[in-house]
JSON list of C-alpha atoms in Angstrom, two decimals:
[
{"chain": "C", "resi": 14, "resn": "UNK", "atom": "CA", "xyz": [0.00, 0.00, 0.00]},
{"chain": "C", "resi": 15, "resn": "UNK", "atom": "CA", "xyz": [1.42, 3.39, -0.93]},
{"chain": "C", "resi": 16, "resn": "UNK", "atom": "CA", "xyz": [1.92, 6.21, 1.51]},
{"chain": "C", "resi": 17, "resn": "UNK", "atom": "CA", "xyz": [-0.68, 8.33, -0.31]},
{"chain": "C", "resi": 18, "resn": "UNK", "atom": "CA", "xyz": [-3.25, 5.53, -0.07]},
{"chain": "C", "resi": 19, "resn": "UNK", "atom": "CA", "xyz": [-2.57, 5.20, 3.65]},
{"chain": "C", "resi": 20, "resn": "UNK", "atom": "CA", "xyz": [-3.03, 8.94, 4.17]},
{"chain": "C", "resi": 21, "resn": "UNK", "atom": "CA", "xyz": [-6.36, 8.84, 2.35]},
{"chain": "C", "resi": 22, "resn": "UNK", "atom": "CA", "xyz": [-7.51, 5.92, 4.49]},
{"chain": "C", "resi": 23, "resn": "UNK", "atom": "CA", "xyz": [-6.27, 7.68, 7.63]},
{"chain": "C", "resi": 24, "resn": "UNK", "atom": "CA", "xyz": [-8.18, 10.82, 6.67]},
{"chain": "C", "resi": 25, "resn": "UNK", "atom": "CA", "xyz": [-11.41, 8.93, 6.03]},
{"chain": "C", "resi": 26, "resn": "UNK", "atom": "CA", "xyz": [-11.00, 7.03, 9.28]},
{"chain": "C", "resi": 27, "resn": "UNK", "atom": "CA", "xyz": [-10.37, 10.19, 11.26]},
{"chain": "C", "resi": 28, "resn": "UNK", "atom": "CA", "xyz": [-13.32, 12.03, 9.70]},
{"chain": "C", "resi": 29, "resn": "UNK", "atom": "CA", "xyz": [-15.71, 9.19, 10.50]},
{"chain": "C", "resi": 30, "resn": "UNK", "atom": "CA", "xyz": [-14.57, 8.98, 14.10]},
{"chain": "C", "resi": 31, "resn": "UNK", "atom": "CA", "xyz": [-14.60, 12.75, 14.57]},
{"chain": "C", "resi": 32, "resn": "UNK", "atom": "CA", "xyz": [-18.23, 12.86, 13.44]},
{"chain": "C", "resi": 33, "resn": "UNK", "atom": "CA", "xyz": [-19.28, 9.89, 15.54]},
{"chain": "C", "resi": 34, "resn": "UNK", "atom": "CA", "xyz": [-17.22, 10.87, 18.57]},
{"chain": "C", "resi": 35, "resn": "UNK", "atom": "CA", "xyz": [-18.40, 14.48, 18.53]},
{"chain": "C", "resi": 36, "resn": "UNK", "atom": "CA", "xyz": [-22.06, 13.45, 18.55]},
{"chain": "C", "resi": 37, "resn": "UNK", "atom": "CA", "xyz": [-21.52, 10.98, 21.40]},
{"chain": "C", "resi": 38, "resn": "UNK", "atom": "CA", "xyz": [-19.33, 13.26, 23.50]},
{"chain": "C", "resi": 39, "resn": "UNK", "atom": "CA", "xyz": [-20.96, 16.65, 22.96]},
{"chain": "C", "resi": 40, "resn": "UNK", "atom": "CA", "xyz": [-24.33, 16.32, 21.25]},
{"chain": "C", "resi": 41, "resn": "UNK", "atom": "CA", "xyz": [-26.09, 13.62, 23.23]},
{"chain": "C", "resi": 42, "resn": "UNK", "atom": "CA", "xyz": [-29.58, 14.54, 22.01]},
{"chain": "C", "resi": 43, "resn": "UNK", "atom": "CA", "xyz": [-28.52, 14.27, 18.36]},
{"chain": "C", "resi": 44, "resn": "UNK", "atom": "CA", "xyz": [-26.77, 10.98, 19.10]},
{"chain": "C", "resi": 45, "resn": "UNK", "atom": "CA", "xyz": [-29.95, 9.68, 20.75]},
{"chain": "C", "resi": 46, "resn": "UNK", "atom": "CA", "xyz": [-31.97, 10.69, 17.69]},
{"chain": "C", "resi": 47, "resn": "UNK", "atom": "CA", "xyz": [-29.43, 9.11, 15.32]},
{"chain": "C", "resi": 48, "resn": "UNK", "atom": "CA", "xyz": [-28.75, 5.83, 17.12]},
{"chain": "C", "resi": 49, "resn": "UNK", "atom": "CA", "xyz": [-31.35, 3.93, 19.11]},
{"chain": "C", "resi": 50, "resn": "UNK", "atom": "CA", "xyz": [-28.80, 2.19, 21.32]},
{"chain": "C", "resi": 51, "resn": "UNK", "atom": "CA", "xyz": [-27.60, 5.47, 22.84]},
{"chain": "C", "resi": 52, "resn": "UNK", "atom": "CA", "xyz": [-30.68, 5.92, 25.03]},
{"chain": "C", "resi": 53, "resn": "UNK", "atom": "CA", "xyz": [-30.19, 2.43, 26.50]},
{"chain": "C", "resi": 54, "resn": "UNK", "atom": "CA", "xyz": [-26.65, 3.05, 27.76]},
{"chain": "C", "resi": 55, "resn": "UNK", "atom": "CA", "xyz": [-25.58, 5.40, 30.57]},
{"chain": "C", "resi": 56, "resn": "UNK", "atom": "CA", "xyz": [-24.92, 8.89, 29.26]},
{"chain": "C", "resi": 57, "resn": "UNK", "atom": "CA", "xyz": [-21.45, 8.89, 30.82]},
{"chain": "C", "resi": 58, "resn": "UNK", "atom": "CA", "xyz": [-20.51, 5.71, 28.95]},
{"chain": "C", "resi": 59, "resn": "UNK", "atom": "CA", "xyz": [-21.70, 7.20, 25.66]},
{"chain": "C", "resi": 60, "resn": "UNK", "atom": "CA", "xyz": [-19.64, 10.34, 26.33]},
{"chain": "C", "resi": 61, "resn": "UNK", "atom": "CA", "xyz": [-16.62, 8.19, 27.22]},
{"chain": "C", "resi": 62, "resn": "UNK", "atom": "CA", "xyz": [-16.94, 6.24, 23.96]},
{"chain": "C", "resi": 63, "resn": "UNK", "atom": "CA", "xyz": [-17.19, 9.54, 22.09]},
{"chain": "C", "resi": 64, "resn": "UNK", "atom": "CA", "xyz": [-14.10, 10.94, 23.80]},
{"chain": "C", "resi": 65, "resn": "UNK", "atom": "CA", "xyz": [-12.18, 7.73, 23.02]},
{"chain": "C", "resi": 66, "resn": "UNK", "atom": "CA", "xyz": [-13.19, 8.03, 19.37]},
{"chain": "C", "resi": 67, "resn": "UNK", "atom": "CA", "xyz": [-12.11, 11.66, 19.22]},
{"chain": "C", "resi": 68, "resn": "UNK", "atom": "CA", "xyz": [-8.74, 10.89, 20.79]},
{"chain": "C", "resi": 69, "resn": "UNK", "atom": "CA", "xyz": [-8.34, 7.93, 18.45]},
{"chain": "C", "resi": 70, "resn": "UNK", "atom": "CA", "xyz": [-9.08, 10.13, 15.44]},
{"chain": "C", "resi": 71, "resn": "UNK", "atom": "CA", "xyz": [-6.38, 12.55, 16.57]},
{"chain": "C", "resi": 72, "resn": "UNK", "atom": "CA", "xyz": [-4.00, 9.64, 17.14]},
{"chain": "C", "resi": 73, "resn": "UNK", "atom": "CA", "xyz": [-4.59, 8.27, 13.65]},
{"chain": "C", "resi": 74, "resn": "UNK", "atom": "CA", "xyz": [-3.34, 11.53, 12.11]},
{"chain": "C", "resi": 75, "resn": "UNK", "atom": "CA", "xyz": [-1.09, 13.64, 14.31]},
{"chain": "C", "resi": 76, "resn": "UNK", "atom": "CA", "xyz": [1.76, 11.33, 15.40]},
{"chain": "C", "resi": 77, "resn": "UNK", "atom": "CA", "xyz": [2.49, 10.26, 11.83]},
{"chain": "C", "resi": 78, "resn": "UNK", "atom": "CA", "xyz": [1.95, 13.76, 10.40]},
{"chain": "C", "resi": 79, "resn": "UNK", "atom": "CA", "xyz": [4.22, 15.43, 12.95]},
{"chain": "C", "resi": 80, "resn": "UNK", "atom": "CA", "xyz": [6.79, 12.66, 13.07]},
{"chain": "C", "resi": 81, "resn": "UNK", "atom": "CA", "xyz": [6.52, 12.62, 16.86]},
{"chain": "C", "resi": 82, "resn": "UNK", "atom": "CA", "xyz": [6.15, 9.07, 18.20]},
{"chain": "C", "resi": 83, "resn": "UNK", "atom": "CA", "xyz": [4.68, 7.81, 14.91]},
{"chain": "C", "resi": 84, "resn": "UNK", "atom": "CA", "xyz": [4.21, 4.35, 16.47]},
{"chain": "C", "resi": 85, "resn": "UNK", "atom": "CA", "xyz": [1.15, 5.86, 18.16]},
{"chain": "C", "resi": 86, "resn": "UNK", "atom": "CA", "xyz": [-0.66, 6.06, 14.80]},
{"chain": "C", "resi": 87, "resn": "UNK", "atom": "CA", "xyz": [-1.05, 2.30, 14.31]},
{"chain": "C", "resi": 88, "resn": "UNK", "atom": "CA", "xyz": [-1.69, 1.87, 18.03]},
{"chain": "C", "resi": 89, "resn": "UNK", "atom": "CA", "xyz": [-4.54, 4.39, 17.85]},
{"chain": "C", "resi": 90, "resn": "UNK", "atom": "CA", "xyz": [-5.91, 2.70, 14.73]},
{"chain": "C", "resi": 91, "resn": "UNK", "atom": "CA", "xyz": [-5.84, -0.72, 16.41]},
{"chain": "C", "resi": 92, "resn": "UNK", "atom": "CA", "xyz": [-7.57, 0.71, 19.48]},
{"chain": "C", "resi": 93, "resn": "UNK", "atom": "CA", "xyz": [-10.29, 2.23, 17.28]},
{"chain": "C", "resi": 94, "resn": "UNK", "atom": "CA", "xyz": [-10.79, -1.12, 15.57]},
{"chain": "C", "resi": 95, "resn": "UNK", "atom": "CA", "xyz": [-11.34, -2.68, 19.01]},
{"chain": "C", "resi": 96, "resn": "UNK", "atom": "CA", "xyz": [-13.85, 0.05, 19.95]},
{"chain": "C", "resi": 97, "resn": "UNK", "atom": "CA", "xyz": [-15.81, -0.60, 16.76]},
{"chain": "C", "resi": 98, "resn": "UNK", "atom": "CA", "xyz": [-15.62, -4.36, 17.26]},
{"chain": "C", "resi": 99, "resn": "UNK", "atom": "CA", "xyz": [-17.12, -3.93, 20.73]},
{"chain": "C", "resi": 100, "resn": "UNK", "atom": "CA", "xyz": [-19.82, -1.75, 19.18]},
{"chain": "C", "resi": 101, "resn": "UNK", "atom": "CA", "xyz": [-20.56, -4.51, 16.68]},
{"chain": "C", "resi": 102, "resn": "UNK", "atom": "CA", "xyz": [-20.91, -7.00, 19.54]},
{"chain": "C", "resi": 103, "resn": "UNK", "atom": "CA", "xyz": [-23.40, -4.62, 21.19]},
{"chain": "C", "resi": 104, "resn": "UNK", "atom": "CA", "xyz": [-25.39, -4.39, 17.94]},
{"chain": "C", "resi": 105, "resn": "UNK", "atom": "CA", "xyz": [-25.48, -8.17, 17.55]},
{"chain": "C", "resi": 106, "resn": "UNK", "atom": "CA", "xyz": [-26.66, -8.57, 21.15]},
{"chain": "C", "resi": 107, "resn": "UNK", "atom": "CA", "xyz": [-29.44, -6.06, 20.41]},
{"chain": "C", "resi": 108, "resn": "UNK", "atom": "CA", "xyz": [-30.24, -7.69, 17.05]},
{"chain": "C", "resi": 109, "resn": "UNK", "atom": "CA", "xyz": [-29.42, -4.45, 15.24]},
{"chain": "C", "resi": 110, "resn": "UNK", "atom": "CA", "xyz": [-27.98, -6.19, 12.22]},
{"chain": "C", "resi": 111, "resn": "UNK", "atom": "CA", "xyz": [-28.47, -3.18, 9.92]},
{"chain": "C", "resi": 112, "resn": "UNK", "atom": "CA", "xyz": [-25.82, -1.32, 11.93]},
{"chain": "C", "resi": 113, "resn": "UNK", "atom": "CA", "xyz": [-23.12, -3.92, 11.28]},
{"chain": "C", "resi": 114, "resn": "UNK", "atom": "CA", "xyz": [-22.25, -2.64, 7.80]},
{"chain": "C", "resi": 115, "resn": "UNK", "atom": "CA", "xyz": [-20.94, 0.65, 9.16]},
{"chain": "C", "resi": 116, "resn": "UNK", "atom": "CA", "xyz": [-19.05, -1.23, 11.88]},
{"chain": "C", "resi": 117, "resn": "UNK", "atom": "CA", "xyz": [-17.40, -3.49, 9.32]},
{"chain": "C", "resi": 118, "resn": "UNK", "atom": "CA", "xyz": [-16.34, -0.53, 7.16]},
{"chain": "C", "resi": 119, "resn": "UNK", "atom": "CA", "xyz": [-14.69, 1.26, 10.08]},
{"chain": "C", "resi": 120, "resn": "UNK", "atom": "CA", "xyz": [-13.07, -1.91, 11.42]},
{"chain": "C", "resi": 121, "resn": "UNK", "atom": "CA", "xyz": [-11.59, -2.42, 7.96]},
{"chain": "C", "resi": 122, "resn": "UNK", "atom": "CA", "xyz": [-10.39, 1.19, 7.65]},
{"chain": "C", "resi": 123, "resn": "UNK", "atom": "CA", "xyz": [-8.81, 1.19, 11.11]},
{"chain": "C", "resi": 124, "resn": "UNK", "atom": "CA", "xyz": [-7.22, -2.22, 10.53]},
{"chain": "C", "resi": 125, "resn": "UNK", "atom": "CA", "xyz": [-5.74, -1.06, 7.22]},
{"chain": "C", "resi": 126, "resn": "UNK", "atom": "CA", "xyz": [-4.18, 1.94, 8.95]},
{"chain": "C", "resi": 127, "resn": "UNK", "atom": "CA", "xyz": [-2.83, -0.22, 11.78]},
{"chain": "C", "resi": 128, "resn": "UNK", "atom": "CA", "xyz": [-1.34, -2.82, 9.42]},
{"chain": "C", "resi": 129, "resn": "UNK", "atom": "CA", "xyz": [-0.05, -0.24, 6.95]},
{"chain": "C", "resi": 130, "resn": "UNK", "atom": "CA", "xyz": [1.68, 1.88, 9.59]},
{"chain": "C", "resi": 131, "resn": "UNK", "atom": "CA", "xyz": [3.12, -0.89, 11.81]}
]
């Protein structure tokens, strides 16, 4: 995979997690309206997931871009893949199978970044 391809994937990954994380961390009402599962989890847990996604999105871009501890980029990507995998498990337990497509896309994106940058 070329460096340019990895940067594109990193950018798409970061944008997706910034959107998702921002809603969960700072716009709880919009998150509740967008995703049915949000109202069934404690608000603090939803905000924590959102904050983790925002930090992960930063970690997918900045360490590699700045050349400061670039090993943190694949670590952040792997951590995001785990967060999404846990979300997929939640969706399966709730029989929300329609949600799994988005989970699979973001697991794939995060995994590609992790593998490409390790």
